[in-house]
PDB file of C-alpha atoms and ligand atoms in Angstrom:
ATOM      1  CA  UNK A  25       0.015   0.098  -0.015  1.00 49.00           C
ATOM      2  CA  UNK A  26       1.355   3.471  -0.904  1.00 50.00           C
ATOM      3  CA  UNK A  27       2.668   5.603   2.022  1.00 55.00           C
ATOM      4  CA  UNK A  28      -0.400   8.171   1.744  1.00 49.00           C
ATOM      5  CA  UNK A  29      -2.890   5.595   1.842  1.00 57.00           C
ATOM      6  CA  UNK A  30      -1.371   3.870   5.211  1.00 50.00           C
ATOM      7  CA  UNK A  31      -1.653   7.631   6.382  1.00 47.00           C
ATOM      8  CA  UNK A  32      -5.148   7.853   5.523  1.00 50.00           C
ATOM      9  CA  UNK A  33      -6.142   4.796   7.039  1.00 51.00           C
ATOM     10  CA  UNK A  34      -4.336   5.473  10.209  1.00 49.00           C
ATOM     11  CA  UNK A  35      -6.336   8.790  10.328  1.00 45.00           C
ATOM     12  CA  UNK A  36      -9.363   6.839   9.784  1.00 46.00           C
ATOM     13  CA  UNK A  37      -8.677   4.377  12.618  1.00 44.00           C
ATOM     14  CA  UNK A  38      -7.633   7.008  15.126  1.00 44.00           C
ATOM     15  CA  UNK A  39     -11.000   8.985  14.347  1.00 45.00           C
ATOM     16  CA  UNK A  40     -12.876   5.864  14.533  1.00 42.00           C
ATOM     17  CA  UNK A  41     -11.637   4.956  17.954  1.00 43.00           C
ATOM     18  CA  UNK A  42     -11.795   8.500  19.212  1.00 38.00           C
ATOM     19  CA  UNK A  43     -15.529   8.920  18.354  1.00 38.00           C
ATOM     20  CA  UNK A  44     -15.955   5.390  19.847  1.00 37.00           C
ATOM     21  CA  UNK A  45     -14.676   6.285  22.885  1.00 37.00           C
ATOM     22  CA  UNK A  46     -16.779   9.500  23.064  1.00 35.00           C
ATOM     23  CA  UNK A  47     -19.795   7.414  22.466  1.00 38.00           C
ATOM     24  CA  UNK A  48     -18.754   4.842  25.126  1.00 38.00           C
ATOM     25  CA  UNK A  49     -18.409   7.729  27.861  1.00 40.00           C
ATOM     26  CA  UNK A  50     -21.774   8.717  27.153  1.00 41.00           C
ATOM     27  CA  UNK A  51     -23.295   5.535  26.499  1.00 42.00           C
ATOM     28  CA  UNK A  52     -21.680   2.545  28.496  1.00 44.00           C
ATOM     29  CA  UNK A  53     -24.266   0.148  26.761  1.00 43.00           C
ATOM     30  CA  UNK A  54     -22.026   0.315  23.246  1.00 40.00           C
ATOM     31  CA  UNK A  55     -19.298  -1.407  25.013  1.00 43.00           C
ATOM     32  CA  UNK A  56     -18.701  -4.692  23.352  1.00 41.00           C
ATOM     33  CA  UNK A  57     -18.109  -7.928  25.113  1.00 45.00           C
ATOM     34  CA  UNK A  58     -14.214  -8.620  26.160  1.00 49.00           C
ATOM     35  CA  UNK A  59     -13.208 -11.922  27.627  1.00 56.00           C
ATOM     36  CA  UNK A  60     -11.001 -10.018  29.652  1.00 87.00           C
ATOM     37  CA  UNK A  61     -13.579  -8.066  31.948  1.00 96.00           C
ATOM     38  CA  UNK A  62     -14.300 -10.329  34.994  1.00 97.00           C
ATOM     39  CA  UNK A  63     -16.424 -10.159  37.997  1.00 98.00           C
ATOM     40  CA  UNK A  64     -16.446 -12.450  40.774  1.00 98.00           C
ATOM     41  CA  UNK A  65     -19.552 -11.838  42.812  1.00 98.00           C
ATOM     42  CA  UNK A  66     -19.046 -13.011  46.585  1.00 98.00           C
ATOM     43  CA  UNK A  67     -21.603 -12.829  49.705  1.00 98.00           C
ATOM     44  CA  UNK A  68     -20.543 -12.982  52.822  1.00 98.00           C
ATOM     45  CA  UNK A  69     -22.144 -13.841  56.406  1.00 98.00           C
ATOM     46  CA  UNK A  70     -24.585 -16.835  55.241  1.00 98.00           C
ATOM     47  CA  UNK A  71     -25.651 -19.398  54.730  1.00 98.00           C
ATOM     48  CA  UNK A  72     -29.112 -17.795  55.486  1.00 98.00           C
ATOM     49  CA  UNK A  73     -31.689 -19.711  54.139  1.00 97.00           C
ATOM     50  CA  UNK A  74     -34.479 -17.054  54.211  1.00 96.00           C
ATOM     51  CA  UNK A  75     -32.242 -15.056  51.925  1.00 97.00           C
ATOM     52  CA  UNK A  76     -31.053 -17.650  49.747  1.00 98.00           C
ATOM     53  CA  UNK A  77     -34.544 -18.876  48.918  1.00 97.00           C
ATOM     54  CA  UNK A  78     -36.684 -15.962  49.748  1.00 96.00           C
ATOM     55  CA  UNK A  79     -39.679 -15.398  51.792  1.00 93.00           C
ATOM     56  CA  UNK A  80     -43.324 -15.585  51.327  1.00 90.00           C
ATOM     57  CA  UNK A  81     -46.141 -13.868  53.362  1.00 83.00           C
ATOM     58  CA  UNK A  82     -46.039 -10.126  54.747  1.00 79.00           C
ATOM     59  CA  UNK A  83     -42.768  -9.357  53.366  1.00 79.00           C
ATOM     60  CA  UNK A  84     -42.323 -11.512  50.051  1.00 87.00           C
ATOM     61  CA  UNK A  85     -38.768 -11.510  48.823  1.00 91.00           C
ATOM     62  CA  UNK A  86     -37.209 -13.549  45.729  1.00 95.00           C
ATOM     63  CA  UNK A  87     -34.394 -15.889  46.904  1.00 97.00           C
ATOM     64  CA  UNK A  88     -31.016 -15.066  45.934  1.00 98.00           C
ATOM     65  CA  UNK A  89     -29.969 -18.491  44.549  1.00 98.00           C
ATOM     66  CA  UNK A  90     -33.030 -18.046  41.886  1.00 98.00           C
ATOM     67  CA  UNK A  91     -32.292 -14.456  41.066  1.00 98.00           C
ATOM     68  CA  UNK A  92     -28.485 -15.400  40.430  1.00 98.00           C
ATOM     69  CA  UNK A  93     -29.754 -18.660  38.598  1.00 98.00           C
ATOM     70  CA  UNK A  94     -32.277 -16.436  36.416  1.00 98.00           C
ATOM     71  CA  UNK A  95     -29.348 -14.113  35.295  1.00 98.00           C
ATOM     72  CA  UNK A  96     -26.878 -16.829  34.635  1.00 98.00           C
ATOM     73  CA  UNK A  97     -24.275 -16.063  37.383  1.00 98.00           C
ATOM     74  CA  UNK A  98     -22.559 -18.364  39.534  1.00 98.00           C
ATOM     75  CA  UNK A  99     -21.289 -16.938  43.101  1.00 98.00           C
ATOM     76  CA  UNK A 100     -18.791 -17.518  45.915  1.00 98.00           C
ATOM     77  CA  UNK A 101     -20.110 -17.657  49.358  1.00 98.00           C
ATOM     78  CA  UNK A 102     -18.110 -16.966  52.326  1.00 98.00           C
ATOM     79  CA  UNK A 103     -19.879 -18.504  54.729  1.00 98.00           C
ATOM     80  CA  UNK A 104     -19.821 -18.406  58.516  1.00 98.00           C
ATOM     81  CA  UNK A 105     -18.654 -22.176  59.998  1.00 98.00           C
ATOM     82  CA  UNK A 106     -20.960 -21.951  63.197  1.00 98.00           C
ATOM     83  CA  UNK A 107     -24.090 -22.134  60.646  1.00 98.00           C
ATOM     84  CA  UNK A 108     -22.827 -25.289  59.285  1.00 98.00           C
ATOM     85  CA  UNK A 109     -23.766 -27.216  62.483  1.00 96.00           C
ATOM     86  CA  UNK A 110     -26.728 -29.799  62.363  1.00 95.00           C
ATOM     87  CA  UNK A 111     -30.101 -28.092  63.089  1.00 93.00           C
ATOM     88  CA  UNK A 112     -29.048 -24.614  62.488  1.00 95.00           C
ATOM     89  CA  UNK A 113     -31.195 -22.348  60.196  1.00 90.00           C
ATOM     90  CA  UNK A 114     -29.782 -18.829  61.201  1.00 93.00           C
ATOM     91  CA  UNK A 115     -30.083 -16.211  64.052  1.00 91.00           C
ATOM     92  CA  UNK A 116     -33.474 -16.540  65.542  1.00 87.00           C
ATOM     93  CA  UNK A 117     -34.015 -12.755  66.406  1.00 86.00           C
ATOM     94  CA  UNK A 118     -33.271 -11.664  62.956  1.00 87.00           C
ATOM     95  CA  UNK A 119     -33.557 -14.394  60.444  1.00 92.00           C
ATOM     96  CA  UNK A 120     -37.090 -15.933  59.499  1.00 90.00           C
ATOM     97  CA  UNK A 121     -36.931 -19.795  59.684  1.00 92.00           C
ATOM     98  CA  UNK A 122     -38.132 -20.959  56.083  1.00 93.00           C
ATOM     99  CA  UNK A 123     -37.930 -24.417  56.855  1.00 93.00           C
ATOM    100  CA  UNK A 124     -34.394 -25.158  55.453  1.00 96.00           C
ATOM    101  CA  UNK A 125     -31.386 -25.614  57.799  1.00 97.00           C
ATOM    102  CA  UNK A 126     -28.229 -23.882  56.842  1.00 98.00           C
ATOM    103  CA  UNK A 127     -26.683 -27.283  55.813  1.00 98.00           C
ATOM    104  CA  UNK A 128     -29.235 -28.053  53.475  1.00 97.00           C
ATOM    105  CA  UNK A 129     -28.934 -24.622  52.037  1.00 98.00           C
ATOM    106  CA  UNK A 130     -25.192 -25.247  51.723  1.00 98.00           C
ATOM    107  CA  UNK A 131     -25.902 -28.466  50.006  1.00 97.00           C
ATOM    108  CA  UNK A 132     -28.194 -26.647  47.436  1.00 97.00           C
ATOM    109  CA  UNK A 133     -25.788 -23.960  46.673  1.00 98.00           C
ATOM    110  CA  UNK A 134     -23.055 -26.474  45.635  1.00 98.00           C
ATOM    111  CA  UNK A 135     -25.447 -28.429  43.626  1.00 97.00           C
ATOM    112  CA  UNK A 136     -26.433 -25.161  41.908  1.00 97.00           C
ATOM    113  CA  UNK A 137     -22.633 -24.159  40.964  1.00 97.00           C
ATOM    114  CA  UNK A 138     -21.877 -21.971  43.511  1.00 98.00           C
ATOM    115  CA  UNK A 139     -18.591 -22.058  45.550  1.00 98.00           C
ATOM    116  CA  UNK A 140     -18.495 -21.888  49.431  1.00 98.00           C
ATOM    117  CA  UNK A 141     -15.190 -20.444  50.878  1.00 98.00           C
ATOM    118  CA  UNK A 142     -14.110 -19.407  54.486  1.00 98.00           C
ATOM    119  CA  UNK A 143     -15.482 -16.601  56.664  1.00 98.00           C
ATOM    120  CA  UNK A 144     -14.324 -18.031  60.039  1.00 98.00           C
ATOM    121  CA  UNK A 145     -16.278 -20.416  62.209  1.00 98.00           C
ATOM    122  CA  UNK A 146     -17.298 -17.687  64.990  1.00 98.00           C
ATOM    123  CA  UNK A 147     -17.257 -14.569  62.700  1.00 98.00           C
ATOM    124  CA  UNK A 148     -15.319 -12.703  65.604  1.00 96.00           C
ATOM    125  CA  UNK A 149     -13.130  -9.763  64.760  1.00 97.00           C
ATOM    126  CA  UNK A 150      -9.620 -11.665  64.442  1.00 98.00           C
ATOM    127  CA  UNK A 151      -7.388  -8.972  65.612  1.00 97.00           C
ATOM    128  CA  UNK A 152      -9.136  -8.374  68.938  1.00 97.00           C
ATOM    129  CA  UNK A 153      -9.122 -12.361  69.136  1.00 97.00           C
ATOM    130  CA  UNK A 154      -5.773 -12.756  68.638  1.00 98.00           C
ATOM    131  CA  UNK A 155      -5.075 -10.310  71.320  1.00 97.00           C
ATOM    132  CA  UNK A 156      -7.148 -12.277  73.758  1.00 98.00           C
ATOM    133  CA  UNK A 157      -6.592 -15.829  72.561  1.00 98.00           C
ATOM    134  CA  UNK A 158      -3.358 -15.950  70.660  1.00 97.00           C
ATOM    135  CA  UNK A 159      -2.547 -16.332  66.850  1.00 97.00           C
ATOM    136  CA  UNK A 160      -3.123 -20.138  66.923  1.00 97.00           C
ATOM    137  CA  UNK A 161      -6.691 -19.827  68.039  1.00 98.00           C
ATOM    138  CA  UNK A 162      -7.238 -17.432  64.839  1.00 98.00           C
ATOM    139  CA  UNK A 163      -5.912 -20.296  62.771  1.00 98.00           C
ATOM    140  CA  UNK A 164      -7.986 -22.719  64.358  1.00 98.00           C
ATOM    141  CA  UNK A 165     -11.035 -20.787  63.946  1.00 98.00           C
ATOM    142  CA  UNK A 166     -10.481 -20.596  60.257  1.00 98.00           C
ATOM    143  CA  UNK A 167      -9.494 -24.189  60.371  1.00 98.00           C
ATOM    144  CA  UNK A 168     -12.842 -25.270  62.113  1.00 98.00           C
ATOM    145  CA  UNK A 169     -14.933 -23.430  59.684  1.00 98.00           C
ATOM    146  CA  UNK A 170     -12.914 -25.090  56.738  1.00 98.00           C
ATOM    147  CA  UNK A 171     -13.759 -28.501  58.094  1.00 98.00           C
ATOM    148  CA  UNK A 172     -17.327 -27.809  58.657  1.00 98.00           C
ATOM    149  CA  UNK A 173     -17.473 -26.516  54.875  1.00 98.00           C
ATOM    150  CA  UNK A 174     -15.732 -29.395  53.844  1.00 98.00           C
ATOM    151  CA  UNK A 175     -18.030 -31.838  55.634  1.00 97.00           C
ATOM    152  CA  UNK A 176     -20.981 -30.309  53.896  1.00 96.00           C
ATOM    153  CA  UNK A 177     -19.541 -29.816  50.355  1.00 94.00           C
ATOM    154  CA  UNK A 178     -16.689 -32.223  50.059  1.00 96.00           C
ATOM    155  CA  UNK A 179     -14.556 -29.513  49.010  1.00 96.00           C
ATOM    156  CA  UNK A 180     -11.543 -27.855  51.045  1.00 97.00           C
ATOM    157  CA  UNK A 181     -11.892 -24.063  50.919  1.00 98.00           C
ATOM    158  CA  UNK A 182      -8.882 -22.294  49.772  1.00 97.00           C
ATOM    159  CA  UNK A 183      -9.916 -18.793  50.374  1.00 98.00           C
ATOM    160  CA  UNK A 184     -10.493 -16.700  53.590  1.00 98.00           C
ATOM    161  CA  UNK A 185     -11.921 -13.476  53.954  1.00 98.00           C
ATOM    162  CA  UNK A 186     -11.724 -12.143  57.676  1.00 98.00           C
ATOM    163  CA  UNK A 187     -14.823 -10.359  59.259  1.00 98.00           C
ATOM    164  CA  UNK A 188     -14.310  -6.863  58.583  1.00 96.00           C
ATOM    165  CA  UNK A 189     -10.881  -7.605  56.753  1.00 96.00           C
ATOM    166  CA  UNK A 190      -9.307  -7.356  60.272  1.00 96.00           C
ATOM    167  CA  UNK A 191      -6.373  -9.576  60.566  1.00 97.00           C
ATOM    168  CA  UNK A 192      -2.627  -9.220  61.742  1.00 96.00           C
ATOM    169  CA  UNK A 193       0.292  -9.729  59.099  1.00 95.00           C
ATOM    170  CA  UNK A 194       1.361 -12.617  61.541  1.00 97.00           C
ATOM    171  CA  UNK A 195      -1.962 -14.556  61.386  1.00 97.00           C
ATOM    172  CA  UNK A 196      -2.262 -13.859  57.604  1.00 97.00           C
ATOM    173  CA  UNK A 197       1.127 -15.454  56.938  1.00 97.00           C
ATOM    174  CA  UNK A 198       0.290 -18.266  59.186  1.00 97.00           C
ATOM    175  CA  UNK A 199      -2.863 -18.906  57.265  1.00 98.00           C
ATOM    176  CA  UNK A 200      -0.994 -18.733  54.173  1.00 97.00           C
ATOM    177  CA  UNK A 201       1.405 -21.378  55.274  1.00 97.00           C
ATOM    178  CA  UNK A 202      -1.617 -23.525  56.069  1.00 97.00           C
ATOM    179  CA  UNK A 203      -2.500 -22.938  52.351  1.00 97.00           C
ATOM    180  CA  UNK A 204      -5.057 -20.310  52.234  1.00 98.00           C
ATOM    181  CA  UNK A 205      -5.369 -17.457  50.393  1.00 96.00           C
ATOM    182  CA  UNK A 206      -6.552 -14.214  52.509  1.00 97.00           C
ATOM    183  CA  UNK A 207      -8.670 -11.741  50.775  1.00 97.00           C
ATOM    184  CA  UNK A 208      -8.081  -8.133  51.631  1.00 93.00           C
ATOM    185  CA  UNK A 209      -8.808  -4.532  50.829  1.00 93.00           C
ATOM    186  CA  UNK A 210      -5.381  -3.580  51.932  1.00 88.00           C
ATOM    187  CA  UNK A 211      -3.339  -1.601  49.430  1.00 86.00           C
ATOM    188  CA  UNK A 212      -0.565  -4.101  49.617  1.00 82.00           C
ATOM    189  CA  UNK A 213      -2.255  -6.385  47.195  1.00 83.00           C
ATOM    190  CA  UNK A 214      -2.425  -5.756  43.638  1.00 89.00           C
ATOM    191  CA  UNK A 215      -5.830  -3.557  42.903  1.00 93.00           C
ATOM    192  CA  UNK A 216      -7.284  -6.472  40.803  1.00 92.00           C
ATOM    193  CA  UNK A 217      -6.967  -8.952  43.719  1.00 93.00           C
ATOM    194  CA  UNK A 218      -8.253  -6.531  46.213  1.00 95.00           C
ATOM    195  CA  UNK A 219     -11.856  -6.733  47.283  1.00 97.00           C
ATOM    196  CA  UNK A 220     -14.249  -4.209  46.185  1.00 97.00           C
ATOM    197  CA  UNK A 221     -16.397  -3.263  49.184  1.00 97.00           C
ATOM    198  CA  UNK A 222     -19.996  -2.897  47.833  1.00 97.00           C
ATOM    199  CA  UNK A 223     -21.226  -1.355  51.164  1.00 96.00           C
ATOM    200  CA  UNK A 224     -24.549  -3.056  50.880  1.00 96.00           C
ATOM    201  CA  UNK A 225     -24.446  -3.680  54.674  1.00 95.00           C
ATOM    202  CA  UNK A 226     -25.447  -0.157  54.824  1.00 95.00           C
ATOM    203  CA  UNK A 227     -28.461  -0.765  52.818  1.00 94.00           C
ATOM    204  CA  UNK A 228     -30.582  -3.022  54.986  1.00 89.00           C
ATOM    205  CA  UNK A 229     -34.369  -2.698  55.682  1.00 82.00           C
ATOM    206  CA  UNK A 230     -35.171  -0.344  58.425  1.00 78.00           C
ATOM    207  CA  UNK A 231     -31.853   1.390  58.746  1.00 78.00           C
ATOM    208  CA  UNK A 232     -30.778   2.738  55.200  1.00 81.00           C
ATOM    209  CA  UNK A 233     -29.778   6.299  55.942  1.00 89.00           C
ATOM    210  CA  UNK A 234     -26.091   5.588  55.293  1.00 92.00           C
ATOM    211  CA  UNK A 235     -26.848   3.601  52.148  1.00 94.00           C
ATOM    212  CA  UNK A 236     -24.857   5.001  49.109  1.00 92.00           C
ATOM    213  CA  UNK A 237     -27.084   7.542  47.031  1.00 89.00           C
ATOM    214  CA  UNK A 238     -28.850   7.684  44.722  1.00 90.00           C
ATOM    215  CA  UNK A 239     -28.703   3.889  44.765  1.00 94.00           C
ATOM    216  CA  UNK A 240     -26.567   1.172  45.925  1.00 96.00           C
ATOM    217  CA  UNK A 241     -26.563  -0.516  42.275  1.00 97.00           C
ATOM    218  CA  UNK A 242     -25.508   2.950  40.927  1.00 97.00           C
ATOM    219  CA  UNK A 243     -22.879   3.162  43.504  1.00 97.00           C
ATOM    220  CA  UNK A 244     -21.345  -0.123  42.950  1.00 97.00           C
ATOM    221  CA  UNK A 245     -21.094   0.666  39.014  1.00 98.00           C
ATOM    222  CA  UNK A 246     -19.348   4.015  39.947  1.00 97.00           C
ATOM    223  CA  UNK A 247     -16.616   2.085  41.627  1.00 97.00           C
ATOM    224  CA  UNK A 248     -16.399  -0.158  38.845  1.00 97.00           C
ATOM    225  CA  UNK A 249     -15.926   2.592  36.452  1.00 97.00           C
ATOM    226  CA  UNK A 250     -13.283   4.305  39.063  1.00 97.00           C
ATOM    227  CA  UNK A 251     -11.560   1.239  38.585  1.00 97.00           C
ATOM    228  CA  UNK A 252     -11.740   1.258  34.842  1.00 96.00           C
ATOM    229  CA  UNK A 253     -10.124   4.483  34.927  1.00 96.00           C
ATOM    230  CA  UNK A 254      -7.101   3.174  36.267  1.00 94.00           C
ATOM    231  CA  UNK A 255      -7.189   0.397  33.868  1.00 94.00           C
ATOM    232  CA  UNK A 256      -8.685  -2.550  35.959  1.00 96.00           C
ATOM    233  CA  UNK A 257     -11.152  -4.380  34.363  1.00 97.00           C
ATOM    234  CA  UNK A 258     -11.348  -7.494  36.882  1.00 97.00           C
ATOM    235  CA  UNK A 259     -13.232  -6.990  40.055  1.00 98.00           C
ATOM    236  CA  UNK A 260     -13.916  -9.168  43.233  1.00 98.00           C
ATOM    237  CA  UNK A 261     -17.039  -7.847  44.570  1.00 98.00           C
ATOM    238  CA  UNK A 262     -18.063  -8.080  48.160  1.00 98.00           C
ATOM    239  CA  UNK A 263     -21.813  -8.478  49.184  1.00 98.00           C
ATOM    240  CA  UNK A 264     -23.462 -10.002  51.733  1.00 98.00           C
ATOM    241  CA  UNK A 265     -26.492 -12.433  52.162  1.00 98.00           C
ATOM    242  CA  UNK A 266     -29.211  -9.479  52.407  1.00 96.00           C
ATOM    243  CA  UNK A 267     -32.631  -9.390  50.779  1.00 94.00           C
ATOM    244  CA  UNK A 268     -31.829  -5.843  50.171  1.00 94.00           C
ATOM    245  CA  UNK A 269     -28.715  -7.268  48.068  1.00 97.00           C
ATOM    246  CA  UNK A 270     -30.750  -9.812  46.296  1.00 98.00           C
ATOM    247  CA  UNK A 271     -33.134  -7.034  45.284  1.00 96.00           C
ATOM    248  CA  UNK A 272     -30.824  -4.852  43.340  1.00 97.00           C
ATOM    249  CA  UNK A 273     -28.856  -8.050  41.660  1.00 98.00           C
ATOM    250  CA  UNK A 274     -30.906  -8.141  38.584  1.00 98.00           C
ATOM    251  CA  UNK A 275     -30.129  -4.402  37.659  1.00 97.00           C
ATOM    252  CA  UNK A 276     -26.628  -4.593  38.708  1.00 98.00           C
ATOM    253  CA  UNK A 277     -25.917  -7.766  36.979  1.00 98.00           C
ATOM    254  CA  UNK A 278     -27.806  -6.507  33.688  1.00 98.00           C
ATOM    255  CA  UNK A 279     -25.680  -3.201  34.012  1.00 98.00           C
ATOM    256  CA  UNK A 280     -22.395  -5.013  34.307  1.00 98.00           C
ATOM    257  CA  UNK A 281     -23.031  -7.402  31.419  1.00 97.00           C
ATOM    258  CA  UNK A 282     -24.156  -4.447  29.201  1.00 97.00           C
ATOM    259  CA  UNK A 283     -20.532  -2.951  29.970  1.00 96.00           C
ATOM    260  CA  UNK A 284     -19.197  -6.342  28.669  1.00 96.00           C
ATOM    261  CA  UNK A 285     -18.527  -8.099  31.977  1.00 97.00           C
ATOM    262  CA  UNK A 286     -18.581 -11.892  32.502  1.00 96.00           C
ATOM    263  CA  UNK A 287     -19.290 -13.442  35.836  1.00 98.00           C
ATOM    264  CA  UNK A 288     -17.175 -16.296  37.342  1.00 97.00           C
ATOM    265  CA  UNK A 289     -16.598 -18.198  40.500  1.00 97.00           C
ATOM    266  CA  UNK A 290     -13.569 -17.037  42.865  1.00 97.00           C
ATOM    267  CA  UNK A 291     -11.520 -19.941  41.688  1.00 96.00           C
ATOM    268  CA  UNK A 292     -12.080 -19.144  38.038  1.00 96.00           C
ATOM    269  CA  UNK A 293     -11.449 -15.443  38.707  1.00 96.00           C
ATOM    270  CA  UNK A 294      -8.210 -16.157  40.391  1.00 95.00           C
ATOM    271  CA  UNK A 295      -7.216 -18.687  37.788  1.00 94.00           C
ATOM    272  CA  UNK A 296      -7.679 -16.060  34.925  1.00 94.00           C
ATOM    273  CA  UNK A 297      -6.279 -13.299  36.571  1.00 93.00           C
ATOM    274  CA  UNK A 298      -3.259 -14.608  38.088  1.00 88.00           C
ATOM    275  CA  UNK A 299      -2.339 -16.846  35.265  1.00 76.00           C
ATOM    276  CA  UNK A 300      -1.767 -13.938  32.990  1.00 64.00           C
ATOM    277  CA  UNK A 301       1.609 -12.030  33.178  1.00 60.00           C
ATOM    278  CA  UNK A 302       0.687  -8.381  33.688  1.00 52.00           C
ATOM    279  CA  UNK A 303       2.200  -7.304  30.412  1.00 46.00           C
ATOM    280  CA  UNK A 304      -0.288  -9.681  28.393  1.00 46.00           C
ATOM    281  CA  UNK A 305      -3.116  -8.055  30.584  1.00 47.00           C
ATOM    282  CA  UNK A 306      -1.832  -4.623  29.543  1.00 43.00           C
ATOM    283  CA  UNK A 307      -1.839  -5.413  25.866  1.00 39.00           C
ATOM    284  CA  UNK A 308      -5.141  -7.176  26.022  1.00 41.00           C
ATOM    285  CA  UNK A 309      -6.663  -4.067  27.700  1.00 43.00           C
ATOM    286  CA  UNK A 310      -4.914  -1.738  25.340  1.00 37.00           C
ATOM    287  CA  UNK A 311      -6.702  -3.015  22.433  1.00 36.00           C
ATOM    288  CA  UNK A 312      -9.760  -2.896  24.404  1.00 37.00           C
ATOM    289  CA  UNK A 313     -12.552  -0.486  24.049  1.00 34.00           C
ATOM    290  CA  UNK A 314     -12.706   0.604  27.611  1.00 33.00           C
ATOM    291  CA  UNK A 315      -9.430   2.340  27.913  1.00 30.00           C
ATOM    292  CA  UNK A 316     -10.353   5.807  27.873  1.00 29.00           C
ATOM    293  CA  UNK A 317      -8.220   8.877  28.051  1.00 29.00           C
ATOM    294  CA  UNK A 318     -10.207   9.937  30.996  1.00 29.00           C
ATOM    295  CA  UNK A 319      -8.781  10.682  34.685  1.00 30.00           C
ATOM    296  CA  UNK A 320      -6.829   8.292  36.808  1.00 33.00           C
TER     297      UNK A 320
HETATM  298 ZN1   ZN B  20     -19.048 -11.037  57.956  1.00 82.28          ZN
END
């Protein structure tokens, strides 16, 4: 091709990309699918059968499991070990008994393709627990939950999310020596492997004054956009087993799919995100449409 034609082609290409970027900024729905845009949806604090299966009666609510299934999403549930003891269906004062025990719920979750990981046995704040009971107790609490999970699912959990992300470096290293990977919001982890706090626990029924405005789903999408502006297109999102969280899932999942995201379990996420060298990821992203010339 003569040089002048190459030059014209390059100008057209540049114009196409610039105009594309412009339209994407204004209309996110135009972003095409990319295999590199991943989300691992995670839910803490269960199993809570009344959330997972929904409720009827005065306060009818759809179940989280059906909601995820209807949207084609497999999630990862960081469960609390004490719930996986026989005959347990939740906290009597706050949780409606829908006739399903937590163990039955956990078995259903696995059957439906979701993953169960470790959110400790007691759900106690681990830094404080370490001060009063020692590091071995902390490791033991995580191991005890892992055993309870394995007894129900047959699978050894590999990921631990400490309640409130609170854990000492010593205890974290100890858990890593025991084969666990500890999830964190700490800046010491690369941003793609750092939990995204949805703040959904501020949006419970009857106590939502602190809930992000104008909506939780909108606030989560804003966090995604802010991460995209830093060149990050993979996100581990932290939610809780709450009926208010279930309610926003269809809208949120729909919006994220429209931005080109694919939903994977945490195991799949880690396999895909940690298996690629950074340079490969950068190349993949630099050719992707979501690399905007915007703020950092
Ligand atoms: Zn928790």
